[in-house]
Tab-separated table of C-alpha atoms and ligand atoms in Angstrom:
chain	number	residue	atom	x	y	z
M	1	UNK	CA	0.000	0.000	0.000
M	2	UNK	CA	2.688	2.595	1.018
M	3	UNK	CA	4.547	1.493	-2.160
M	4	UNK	CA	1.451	2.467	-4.391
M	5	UNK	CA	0.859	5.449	-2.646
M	6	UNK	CA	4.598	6.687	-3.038
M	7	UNK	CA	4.692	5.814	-6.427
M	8	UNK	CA	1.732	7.958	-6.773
M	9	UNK	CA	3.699	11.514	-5.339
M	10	UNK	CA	6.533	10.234	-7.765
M	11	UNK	CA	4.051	10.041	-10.660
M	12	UNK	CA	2.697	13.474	-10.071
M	13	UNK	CA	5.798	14.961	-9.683
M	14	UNK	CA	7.785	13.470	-12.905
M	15	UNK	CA	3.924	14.552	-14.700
M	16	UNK	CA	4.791	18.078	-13.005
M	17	UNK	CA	7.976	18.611	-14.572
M	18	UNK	CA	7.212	16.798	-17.762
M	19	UNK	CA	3.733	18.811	-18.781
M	20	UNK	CA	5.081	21.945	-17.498
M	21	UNK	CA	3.311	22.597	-14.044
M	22	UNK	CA	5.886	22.443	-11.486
M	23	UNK	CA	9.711	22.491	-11.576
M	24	UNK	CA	12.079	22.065	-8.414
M	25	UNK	CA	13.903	25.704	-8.176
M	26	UNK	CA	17.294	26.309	-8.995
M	27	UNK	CA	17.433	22.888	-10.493
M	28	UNK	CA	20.166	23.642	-12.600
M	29	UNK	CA	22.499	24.409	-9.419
M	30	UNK	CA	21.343	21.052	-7.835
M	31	UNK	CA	17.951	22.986	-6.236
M	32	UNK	CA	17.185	24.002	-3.242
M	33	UNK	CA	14.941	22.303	-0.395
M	34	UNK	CA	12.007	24.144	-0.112
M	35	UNK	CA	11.574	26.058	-3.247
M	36	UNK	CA	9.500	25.379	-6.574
M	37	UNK	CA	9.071	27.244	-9.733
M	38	UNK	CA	5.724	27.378	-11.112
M	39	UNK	CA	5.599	26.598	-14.390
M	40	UNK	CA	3.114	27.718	-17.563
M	41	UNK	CA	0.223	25.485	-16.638
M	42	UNK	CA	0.934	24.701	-12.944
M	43	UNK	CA	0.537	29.065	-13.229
M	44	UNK	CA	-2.403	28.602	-14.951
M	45	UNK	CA	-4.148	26.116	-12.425
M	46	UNK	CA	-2.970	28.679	-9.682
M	47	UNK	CA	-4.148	31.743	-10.752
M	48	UNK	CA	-7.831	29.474	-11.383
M	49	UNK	CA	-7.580	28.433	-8.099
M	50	UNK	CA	-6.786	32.058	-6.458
M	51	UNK	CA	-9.595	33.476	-8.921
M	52	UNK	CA	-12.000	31.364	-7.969
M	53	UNK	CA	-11.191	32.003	-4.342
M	54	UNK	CA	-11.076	35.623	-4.383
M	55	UNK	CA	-14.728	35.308	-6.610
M	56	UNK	CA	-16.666	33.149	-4.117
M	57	UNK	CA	-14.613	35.321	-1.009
M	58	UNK	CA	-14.360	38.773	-1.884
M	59	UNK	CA	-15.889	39.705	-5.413
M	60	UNK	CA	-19.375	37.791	-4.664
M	61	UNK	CA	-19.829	39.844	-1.320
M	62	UNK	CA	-20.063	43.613	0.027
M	63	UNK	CA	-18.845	42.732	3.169
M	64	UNK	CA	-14.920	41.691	2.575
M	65	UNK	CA	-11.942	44.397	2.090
M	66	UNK	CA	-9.493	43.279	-0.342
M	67	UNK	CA	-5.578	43.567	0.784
M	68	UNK	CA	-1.758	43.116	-1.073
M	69	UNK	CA	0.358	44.579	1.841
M	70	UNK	CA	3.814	44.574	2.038
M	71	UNK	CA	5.841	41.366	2.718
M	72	UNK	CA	8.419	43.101	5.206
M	73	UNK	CA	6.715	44.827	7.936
M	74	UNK	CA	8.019	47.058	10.426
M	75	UNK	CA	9.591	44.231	12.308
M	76	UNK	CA	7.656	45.482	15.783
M	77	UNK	CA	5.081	43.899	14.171
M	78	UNK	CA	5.931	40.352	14.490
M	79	UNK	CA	6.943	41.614	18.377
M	80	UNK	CA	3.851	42.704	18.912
M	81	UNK	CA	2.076	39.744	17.288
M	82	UNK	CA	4.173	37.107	19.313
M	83	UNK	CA	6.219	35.319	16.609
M	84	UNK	CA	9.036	36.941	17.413
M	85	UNK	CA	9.042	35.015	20.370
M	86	UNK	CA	6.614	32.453	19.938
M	87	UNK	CA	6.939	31.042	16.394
M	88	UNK	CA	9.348	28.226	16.375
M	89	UNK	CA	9.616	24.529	15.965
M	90	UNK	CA	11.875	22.171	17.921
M	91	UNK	CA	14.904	21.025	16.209
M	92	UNK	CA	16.413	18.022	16.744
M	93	UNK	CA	18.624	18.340	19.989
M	94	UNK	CA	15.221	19.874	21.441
M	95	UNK	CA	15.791	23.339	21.034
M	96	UNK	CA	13.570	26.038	20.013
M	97	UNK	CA	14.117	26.918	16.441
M	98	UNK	CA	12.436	30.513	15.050
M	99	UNK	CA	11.069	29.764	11.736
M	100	UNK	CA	10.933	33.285	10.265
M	101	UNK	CA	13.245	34.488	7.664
M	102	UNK	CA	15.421	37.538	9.185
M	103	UNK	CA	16.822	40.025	6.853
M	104	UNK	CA	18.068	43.211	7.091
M	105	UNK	CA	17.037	46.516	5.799
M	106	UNK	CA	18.891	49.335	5.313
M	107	UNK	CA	22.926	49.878	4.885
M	108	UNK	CA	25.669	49.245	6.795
M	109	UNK	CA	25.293	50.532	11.014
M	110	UNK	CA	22.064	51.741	9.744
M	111	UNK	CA	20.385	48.665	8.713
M	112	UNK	CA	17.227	46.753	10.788
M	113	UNK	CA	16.620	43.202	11.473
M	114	UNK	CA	13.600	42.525	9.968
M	115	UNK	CA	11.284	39.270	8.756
M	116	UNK	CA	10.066	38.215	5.464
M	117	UNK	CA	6.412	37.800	6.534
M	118	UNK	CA	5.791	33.910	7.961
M	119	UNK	CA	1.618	34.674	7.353
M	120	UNK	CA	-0.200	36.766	5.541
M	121	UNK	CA	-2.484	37.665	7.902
M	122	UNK	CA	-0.375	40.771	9.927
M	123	UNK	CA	-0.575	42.647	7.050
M	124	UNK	CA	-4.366	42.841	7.316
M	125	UNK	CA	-4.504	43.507	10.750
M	126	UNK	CA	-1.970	46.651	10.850
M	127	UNK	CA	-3.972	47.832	8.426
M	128	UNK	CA	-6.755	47.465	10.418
M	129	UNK	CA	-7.898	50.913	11.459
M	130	UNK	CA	-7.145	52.192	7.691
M	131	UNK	CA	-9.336	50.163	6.024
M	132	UNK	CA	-12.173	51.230	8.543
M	133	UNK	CA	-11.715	54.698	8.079
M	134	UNK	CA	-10.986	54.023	4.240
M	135	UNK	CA	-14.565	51.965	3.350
M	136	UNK	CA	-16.600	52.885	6.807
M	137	UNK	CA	-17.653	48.881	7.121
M	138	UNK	CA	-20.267	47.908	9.956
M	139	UNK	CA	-19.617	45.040	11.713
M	140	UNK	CA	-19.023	42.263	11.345
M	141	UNK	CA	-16.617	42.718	7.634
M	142	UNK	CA	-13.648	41.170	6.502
M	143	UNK	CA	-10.431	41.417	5.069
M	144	UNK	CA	-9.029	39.224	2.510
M	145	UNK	CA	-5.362	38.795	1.015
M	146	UNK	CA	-3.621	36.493	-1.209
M	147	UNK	CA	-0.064	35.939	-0.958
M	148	UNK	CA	3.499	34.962	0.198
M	149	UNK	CA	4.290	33.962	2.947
M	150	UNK	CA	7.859	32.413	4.332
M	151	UNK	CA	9.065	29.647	6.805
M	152	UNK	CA	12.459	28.725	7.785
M	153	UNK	CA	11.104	25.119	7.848
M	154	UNK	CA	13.522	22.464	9.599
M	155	UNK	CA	12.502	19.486	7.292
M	156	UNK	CA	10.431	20.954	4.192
M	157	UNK	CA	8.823	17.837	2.422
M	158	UNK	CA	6.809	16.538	0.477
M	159	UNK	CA	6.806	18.293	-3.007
M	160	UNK	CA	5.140	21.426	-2.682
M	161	UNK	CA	2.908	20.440	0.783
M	162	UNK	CA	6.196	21.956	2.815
M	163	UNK	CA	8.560	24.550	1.378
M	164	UNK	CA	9.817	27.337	2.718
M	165	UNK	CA	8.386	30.221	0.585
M	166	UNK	CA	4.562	29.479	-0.187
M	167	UNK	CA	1.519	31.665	-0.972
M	168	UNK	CA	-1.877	31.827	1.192
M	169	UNK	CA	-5.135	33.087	0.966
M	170	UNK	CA	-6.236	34.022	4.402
M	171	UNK	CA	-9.448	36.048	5.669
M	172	UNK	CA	-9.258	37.940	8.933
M	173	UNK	CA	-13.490	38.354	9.331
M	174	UNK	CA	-14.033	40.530	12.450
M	175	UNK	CA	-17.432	39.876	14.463
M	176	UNK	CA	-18.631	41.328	17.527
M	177	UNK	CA	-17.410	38.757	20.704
M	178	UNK	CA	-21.009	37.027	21.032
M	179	UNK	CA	-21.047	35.919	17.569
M	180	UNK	CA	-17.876	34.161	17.075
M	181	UNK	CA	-18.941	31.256	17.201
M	182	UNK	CA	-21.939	31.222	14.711
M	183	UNK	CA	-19.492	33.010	12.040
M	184	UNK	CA	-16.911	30.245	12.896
M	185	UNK	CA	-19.743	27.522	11.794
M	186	UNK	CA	-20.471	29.421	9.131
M	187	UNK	CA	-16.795	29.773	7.296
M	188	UNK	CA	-16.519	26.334	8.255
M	189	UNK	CA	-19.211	25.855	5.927
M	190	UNK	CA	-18.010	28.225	3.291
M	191	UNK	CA	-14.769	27.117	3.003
M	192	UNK	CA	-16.197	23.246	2.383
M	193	UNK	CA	-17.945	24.154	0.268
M	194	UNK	CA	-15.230	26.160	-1.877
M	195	UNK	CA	-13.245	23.051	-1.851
M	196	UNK	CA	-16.039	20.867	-3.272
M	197	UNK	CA	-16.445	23.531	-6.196
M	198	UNK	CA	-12.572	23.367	-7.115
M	199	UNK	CA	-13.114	19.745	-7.570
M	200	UNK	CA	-10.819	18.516	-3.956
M	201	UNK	CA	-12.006	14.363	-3.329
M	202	UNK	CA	-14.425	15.487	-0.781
M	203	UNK	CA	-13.922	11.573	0.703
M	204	UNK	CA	-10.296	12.318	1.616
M	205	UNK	CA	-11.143	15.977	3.229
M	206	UNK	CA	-11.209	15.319	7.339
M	207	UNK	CA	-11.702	18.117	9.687
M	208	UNK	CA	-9.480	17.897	13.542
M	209	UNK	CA	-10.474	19.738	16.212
M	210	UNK	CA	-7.377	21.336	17.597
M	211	UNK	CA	-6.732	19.946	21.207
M	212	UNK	CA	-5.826	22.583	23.693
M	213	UNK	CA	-1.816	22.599	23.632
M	214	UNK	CA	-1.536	22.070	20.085
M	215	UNK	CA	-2.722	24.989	18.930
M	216	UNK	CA	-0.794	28.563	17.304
M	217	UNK	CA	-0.032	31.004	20.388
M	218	UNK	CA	-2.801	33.335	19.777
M	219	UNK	CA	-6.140	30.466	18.818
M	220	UNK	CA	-8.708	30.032	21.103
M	221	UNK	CA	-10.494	27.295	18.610
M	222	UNK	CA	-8.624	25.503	15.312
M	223	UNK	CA	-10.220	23.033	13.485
M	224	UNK	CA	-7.664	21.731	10.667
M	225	UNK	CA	-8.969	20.452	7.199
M	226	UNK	CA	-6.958	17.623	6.983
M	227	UNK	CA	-6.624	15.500	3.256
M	228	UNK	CA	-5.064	11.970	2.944
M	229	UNK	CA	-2.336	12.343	0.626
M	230	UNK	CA	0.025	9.637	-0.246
M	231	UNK	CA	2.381	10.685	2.611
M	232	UNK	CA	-0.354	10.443	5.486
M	233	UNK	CA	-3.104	12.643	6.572
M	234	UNK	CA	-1.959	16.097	7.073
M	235	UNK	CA	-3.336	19.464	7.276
M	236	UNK	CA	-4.873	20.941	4.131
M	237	UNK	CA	-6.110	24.239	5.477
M	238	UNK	CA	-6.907	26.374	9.110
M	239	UNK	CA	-9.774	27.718	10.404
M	240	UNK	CA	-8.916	29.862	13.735
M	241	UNK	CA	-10.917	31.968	16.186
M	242	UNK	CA	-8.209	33.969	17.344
M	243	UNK	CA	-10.448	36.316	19.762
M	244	UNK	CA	-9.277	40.012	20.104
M	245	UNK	CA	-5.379	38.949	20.192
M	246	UNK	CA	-4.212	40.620	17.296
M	247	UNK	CA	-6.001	43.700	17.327
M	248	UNK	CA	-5.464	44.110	21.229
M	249	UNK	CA	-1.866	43.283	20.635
M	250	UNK	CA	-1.754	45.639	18.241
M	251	UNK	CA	-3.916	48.208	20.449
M	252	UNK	CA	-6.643	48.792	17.776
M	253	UNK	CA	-10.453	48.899	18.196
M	254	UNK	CA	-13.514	49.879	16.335
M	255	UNK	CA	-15.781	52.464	16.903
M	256	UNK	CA	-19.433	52.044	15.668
M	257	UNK	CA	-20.316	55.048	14.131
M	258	UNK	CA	-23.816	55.653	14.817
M	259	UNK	CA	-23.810	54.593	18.294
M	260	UNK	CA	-20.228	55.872	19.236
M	261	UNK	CA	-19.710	52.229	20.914
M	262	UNK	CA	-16.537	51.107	20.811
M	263	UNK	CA	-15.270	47.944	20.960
M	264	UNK	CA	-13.116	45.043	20.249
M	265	UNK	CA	-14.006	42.810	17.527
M	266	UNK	CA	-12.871	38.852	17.428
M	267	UNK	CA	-11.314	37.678	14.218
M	268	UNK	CA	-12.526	34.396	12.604
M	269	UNK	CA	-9.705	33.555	10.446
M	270	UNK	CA	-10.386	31.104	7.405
M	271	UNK	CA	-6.800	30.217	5.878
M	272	UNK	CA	-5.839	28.446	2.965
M	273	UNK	CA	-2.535	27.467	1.831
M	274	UNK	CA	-2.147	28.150	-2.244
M	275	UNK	CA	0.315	25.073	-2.966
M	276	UNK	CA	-1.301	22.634	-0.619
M	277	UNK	CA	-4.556	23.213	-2.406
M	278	UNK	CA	-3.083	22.997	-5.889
M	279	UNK	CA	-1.114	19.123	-4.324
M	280	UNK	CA	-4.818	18.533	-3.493
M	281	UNK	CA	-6.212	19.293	-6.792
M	282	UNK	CA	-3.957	17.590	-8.342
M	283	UNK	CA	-4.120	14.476	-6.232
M	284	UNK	CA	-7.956	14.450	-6.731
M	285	UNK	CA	-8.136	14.839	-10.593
M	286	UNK	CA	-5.116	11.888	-11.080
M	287	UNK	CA	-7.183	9.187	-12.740
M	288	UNK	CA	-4.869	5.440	-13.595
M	289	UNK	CA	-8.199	3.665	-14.143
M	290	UNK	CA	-6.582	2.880	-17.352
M	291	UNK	CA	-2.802	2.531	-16.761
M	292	UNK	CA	-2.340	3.372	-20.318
M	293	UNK	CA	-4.344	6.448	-20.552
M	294	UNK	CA	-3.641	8.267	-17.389
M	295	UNK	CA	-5.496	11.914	-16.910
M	296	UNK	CA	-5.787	14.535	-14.991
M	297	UNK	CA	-10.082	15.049	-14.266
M	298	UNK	CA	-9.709	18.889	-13.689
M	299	UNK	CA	-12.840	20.842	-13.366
M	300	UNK	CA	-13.021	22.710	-16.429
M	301	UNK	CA	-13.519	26.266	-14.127
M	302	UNK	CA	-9.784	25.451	-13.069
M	303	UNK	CA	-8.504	23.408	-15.991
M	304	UNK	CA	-5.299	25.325	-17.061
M	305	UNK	CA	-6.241	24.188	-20.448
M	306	UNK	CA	-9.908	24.065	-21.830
M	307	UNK	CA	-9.309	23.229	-25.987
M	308	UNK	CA	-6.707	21.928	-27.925
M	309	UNK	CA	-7.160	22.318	-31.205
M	310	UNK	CA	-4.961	20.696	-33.742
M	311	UNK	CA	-5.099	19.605	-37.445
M	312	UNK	CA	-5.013	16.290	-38.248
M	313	UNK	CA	-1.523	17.088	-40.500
M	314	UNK	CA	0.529	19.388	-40.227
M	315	UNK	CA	1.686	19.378	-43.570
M	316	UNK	CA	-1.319	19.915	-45.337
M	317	UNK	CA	-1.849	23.789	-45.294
M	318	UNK	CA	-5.761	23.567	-46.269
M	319	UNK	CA	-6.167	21.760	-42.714
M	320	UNK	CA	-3.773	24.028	-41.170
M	321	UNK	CA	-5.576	26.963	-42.439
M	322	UNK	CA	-8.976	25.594	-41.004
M	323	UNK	CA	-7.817	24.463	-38.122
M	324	UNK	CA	-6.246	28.061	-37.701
M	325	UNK	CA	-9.867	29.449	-37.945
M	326	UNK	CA	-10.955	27.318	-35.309
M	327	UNK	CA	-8.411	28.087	-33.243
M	328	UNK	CA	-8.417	31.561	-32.907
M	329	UNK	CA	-12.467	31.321	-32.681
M	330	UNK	CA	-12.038	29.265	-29.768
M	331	UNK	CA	-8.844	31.403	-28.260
M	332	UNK	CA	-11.448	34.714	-28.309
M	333	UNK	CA	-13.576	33.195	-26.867
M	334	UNK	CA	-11.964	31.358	-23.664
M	335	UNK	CA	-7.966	32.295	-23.511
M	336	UNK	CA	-7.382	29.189	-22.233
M	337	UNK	CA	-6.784	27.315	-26.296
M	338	UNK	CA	-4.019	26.074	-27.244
M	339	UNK	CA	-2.580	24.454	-30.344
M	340	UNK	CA	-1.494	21.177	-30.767
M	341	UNK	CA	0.249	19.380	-34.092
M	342	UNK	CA	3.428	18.143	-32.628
M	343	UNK	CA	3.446	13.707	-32.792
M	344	UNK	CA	0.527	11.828	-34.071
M	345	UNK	CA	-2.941	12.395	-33.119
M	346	UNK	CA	-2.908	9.522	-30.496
M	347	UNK	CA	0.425	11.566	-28.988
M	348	UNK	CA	-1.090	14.561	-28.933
M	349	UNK	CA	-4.268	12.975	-26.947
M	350	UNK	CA	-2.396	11.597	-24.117
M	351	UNK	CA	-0.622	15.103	-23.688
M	352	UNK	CA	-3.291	16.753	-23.348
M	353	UNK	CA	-5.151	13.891	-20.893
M	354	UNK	CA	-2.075	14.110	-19.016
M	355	UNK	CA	-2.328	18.484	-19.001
M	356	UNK	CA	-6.402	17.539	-18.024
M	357	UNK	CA	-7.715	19.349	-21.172
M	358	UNK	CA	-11.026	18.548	-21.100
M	359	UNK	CA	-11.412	18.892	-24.951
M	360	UNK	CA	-9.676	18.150	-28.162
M	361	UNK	CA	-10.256	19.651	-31.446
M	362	UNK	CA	-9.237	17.665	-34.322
M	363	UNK	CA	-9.620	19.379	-37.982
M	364	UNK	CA	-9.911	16.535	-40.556
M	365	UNK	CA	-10.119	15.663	-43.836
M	366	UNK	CA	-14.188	15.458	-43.259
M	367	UNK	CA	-14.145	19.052	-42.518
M	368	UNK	CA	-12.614	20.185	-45.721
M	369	UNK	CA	-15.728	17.966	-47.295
M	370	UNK	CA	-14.052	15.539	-48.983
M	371	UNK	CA	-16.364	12.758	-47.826
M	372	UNK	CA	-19.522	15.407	-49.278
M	373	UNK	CA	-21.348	18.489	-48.030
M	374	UNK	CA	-22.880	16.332	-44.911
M	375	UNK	CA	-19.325	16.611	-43.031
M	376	UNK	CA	-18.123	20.061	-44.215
M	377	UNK	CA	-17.296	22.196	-42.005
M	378	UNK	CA	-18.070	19.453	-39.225
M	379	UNK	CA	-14.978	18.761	-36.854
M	380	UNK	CA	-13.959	16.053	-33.866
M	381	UNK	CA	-14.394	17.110	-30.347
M	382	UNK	CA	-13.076	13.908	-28.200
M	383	UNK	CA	-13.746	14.017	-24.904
M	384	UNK	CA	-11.248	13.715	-22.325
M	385	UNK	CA	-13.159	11.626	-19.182
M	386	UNK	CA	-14.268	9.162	-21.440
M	387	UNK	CA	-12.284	8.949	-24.527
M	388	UNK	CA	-15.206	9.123	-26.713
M	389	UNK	CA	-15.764	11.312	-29.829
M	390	UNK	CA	-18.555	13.193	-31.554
M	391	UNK	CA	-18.817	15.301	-34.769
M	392	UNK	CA	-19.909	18.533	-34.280
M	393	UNK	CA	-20.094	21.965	-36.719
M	394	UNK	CA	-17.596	24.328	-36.078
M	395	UNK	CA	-19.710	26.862	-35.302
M	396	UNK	CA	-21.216	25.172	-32.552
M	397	UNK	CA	-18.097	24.518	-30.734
M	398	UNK	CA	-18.262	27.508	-28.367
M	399	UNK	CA	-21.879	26.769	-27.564
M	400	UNK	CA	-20.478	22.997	-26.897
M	401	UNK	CA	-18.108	23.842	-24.482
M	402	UNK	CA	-20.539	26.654	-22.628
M	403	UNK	CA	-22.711	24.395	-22.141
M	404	UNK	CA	-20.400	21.551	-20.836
M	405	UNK	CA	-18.706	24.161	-18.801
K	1	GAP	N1	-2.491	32.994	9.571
K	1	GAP	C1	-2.679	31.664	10.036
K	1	GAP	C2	-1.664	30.760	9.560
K	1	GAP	O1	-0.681	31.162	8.973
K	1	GAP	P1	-1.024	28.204	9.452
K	1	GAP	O2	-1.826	26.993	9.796
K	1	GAP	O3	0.338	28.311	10.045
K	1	GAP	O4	-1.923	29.447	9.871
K	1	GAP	C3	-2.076	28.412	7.098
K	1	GAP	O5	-0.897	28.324	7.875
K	1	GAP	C4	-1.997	27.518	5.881
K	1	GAP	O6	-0.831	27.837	5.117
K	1	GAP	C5	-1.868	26.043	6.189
K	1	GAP	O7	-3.133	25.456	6.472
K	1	GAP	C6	-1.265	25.516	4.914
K	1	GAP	O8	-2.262	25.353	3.934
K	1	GAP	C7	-0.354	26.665	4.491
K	1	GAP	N2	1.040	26.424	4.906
K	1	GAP	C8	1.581	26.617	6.127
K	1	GAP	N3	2.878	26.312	6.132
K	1	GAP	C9	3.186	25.892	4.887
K	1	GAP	C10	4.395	25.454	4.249
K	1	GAP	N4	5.549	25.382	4.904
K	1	GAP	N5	4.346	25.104	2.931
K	1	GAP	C11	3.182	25.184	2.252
K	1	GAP	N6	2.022	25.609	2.800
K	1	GAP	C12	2.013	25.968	4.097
């Protein structure tokens, strides 16, 4: 069993690098542990899987504050926030080991030790009492930011689950004290559902209730979405009530403005880690029913291809020139085209089930009408789940794929 499941990371890490999702960084110098370069399509699925977020999260509501702050703070910030001395791991020989990234700013006698941010999330919260006065929100609101973060990690693992420079996507929602706990249900809900609709195996989702002990130095409640990958189950993403800690650590409070009441608000804090979502993904869409013909079943919302389109020669310019047509209907239309005439057509199907394109084009002989007028103009659209094929006009093709989409 552990055999199968390790081949399985190796499989989707040699179909990383080969499709042109995820290379190791500095490969060329050997790499370096804890760093990976995203790569054409692995860019793709991530910016569909930070879209979608920030549509369901921010765009879809009138109640959440959008955020890209700075990555080095004022490094009183991480004093005031406790990870200066709180946020560490034990190394080996039992000591405590801080996990954020120092660096310095400034020259020579001059220059400050400072962090590369290890969360997201302080960046919202010293900009706290700017965004109220900025927007005027009532209570309760949110902020939301997408971004990187950076740990010192002792043992990063694991492909991309632990590195040491990653990106999140964190909320900090602020509700009056009484209601924590029905907002906490709620994002607990929310943020199910959002992995559901980016197509994670729902079956290998698990949430852990925190115990007391075991929790980050400013949570009063965790509850950890955990996933089975092939290396265990291990957290996927956070969900933290983490009371009035930051904001009284950081001596801010809200005044209502039509009562004057002033108070301070408890954070709810739904956080999701970028990379370990995109492992997740991929994990979930890696179909071997048929060893032969192994795919990756992305949604097509987050597919980083939707269409190939290729002709069915590439040396016959009155295909070329057809399939051309289609093509750049198709590219209008959805961005996410591209074009494919490199290897035979049988080639050039299991790259794509391998990229998860959902679709492939084929411009054939048929469509230039050389079987009669029945077939002109008709091409193949061969579907990626099930290998099966259907003739369709070309000008029906967008309406096709709307409609599957
Ligand atoms: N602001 C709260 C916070 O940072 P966390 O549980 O330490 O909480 C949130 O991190 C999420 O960030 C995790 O659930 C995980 O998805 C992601 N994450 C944390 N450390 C990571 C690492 N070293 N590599 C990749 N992702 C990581």
């Amino acid at each position: 069993m552990e055999n199968k499941e390790n081949n399985l990371m190796e499989k989707i890490i040699s179909l990383a690098k080969r499709r042109g999702f995820i290379f190791q960084g500095s490969e060329i110098y050997g790499g370096f542990s804890g760093f990976f370069d995203y790569a054409h399509y692995g860019l793709a699925l991530q910016n569909n899987i930070k879209n979608s977020w920030w549509k369901k999260f921010v765009d879809s509501r009138r109640d959440m504050f959008g955020m890209n702050s700075s990555i080095i703070l004022n490094p009183n910030v991480w004093k005031a926030s406790g990870h200066v001395a709180g946020f560490s791991d034990p190394t080996e020989d039992g000591k405590q080991f801080n996990v954020m990234f120092r660096t310095e700013v400034g020259a020579g006698e001059e220059a400050t030790l400072s962090y590369l941010r290890p969360e997201t999330a302080q960046g919202m919260f010293v900009n706290f009492k700017n965004t109220v006065d900025a927007f005027h929100p009532k209570l309760p609101f949110g902020m939301a930011q997408i971004g990187k973060a950076f740990r010192n990690e002792i043992a990063p693992r694991d492909f991309i689950f632990r590195q040491r420079e990653f990106e999140q996507m964190e909320i900090e929602y602020f509700v009056r004290p009484d209601d924590w706990e029905k907002y906490f249900e709620y994002f607990r809900d929310e943020m199910l559902e959002w992995m559901e609709s980016v197509g994670l195996d729902m079956g290998k989702v698990h949430e852990l209730e925190v115990p007391d002990g075991d929790r980050a130095h400013y949570s009063k409640r965790t509850i950890d979405f955990e996933f089975d990958y092939p290396f265990g189950r291990k957290e996927l993403f956070g969900l933290a009530y983490r009371g009035s800690f930051d904001l009284n650590n950081h001596k801010l409070e809200y005044q209502d403005e039509e009562s004057g009441e002033k108070i301070t608000p408890h954070v709810i804090e739904p956080s999701f880690g970028v990379d370990r979502a995109i492992l997740a993904v991929l994990l979930s869409a890696y179909n071997e029913d048929d060893p032969e013909r192994p795919f990756l079943k992305f949604k097509p919302s987050i597919a980083p291809v939707i269409c190939a389109v290729s002709p069915l020669l590439k040396n016959k310019p009155e295909l070329v020139e057809k399939a051309e047509e289609v093509f750049g209907k198709l590219k209008a239309e959805f961005g996410r085209v591209v074009w494919d005439d490199n290897g035979n057509i049988g080639k050039r199907y299991r790259r794509q089930d391998e990229i998860g394109t959902p679709w492939c084009v084929v411009i054939d002989f048929d469509t230039l009408g050389e079987k009669g007028d029945e077939l002109k103009d008709t091409v193949t659209v061969r579907d990626r789940d099930t290998g099966e094929q259907e003739r369709l006009h070309k000008d029906k093709l967008v309406e096709y794929i709307k409609a599957k989409m």
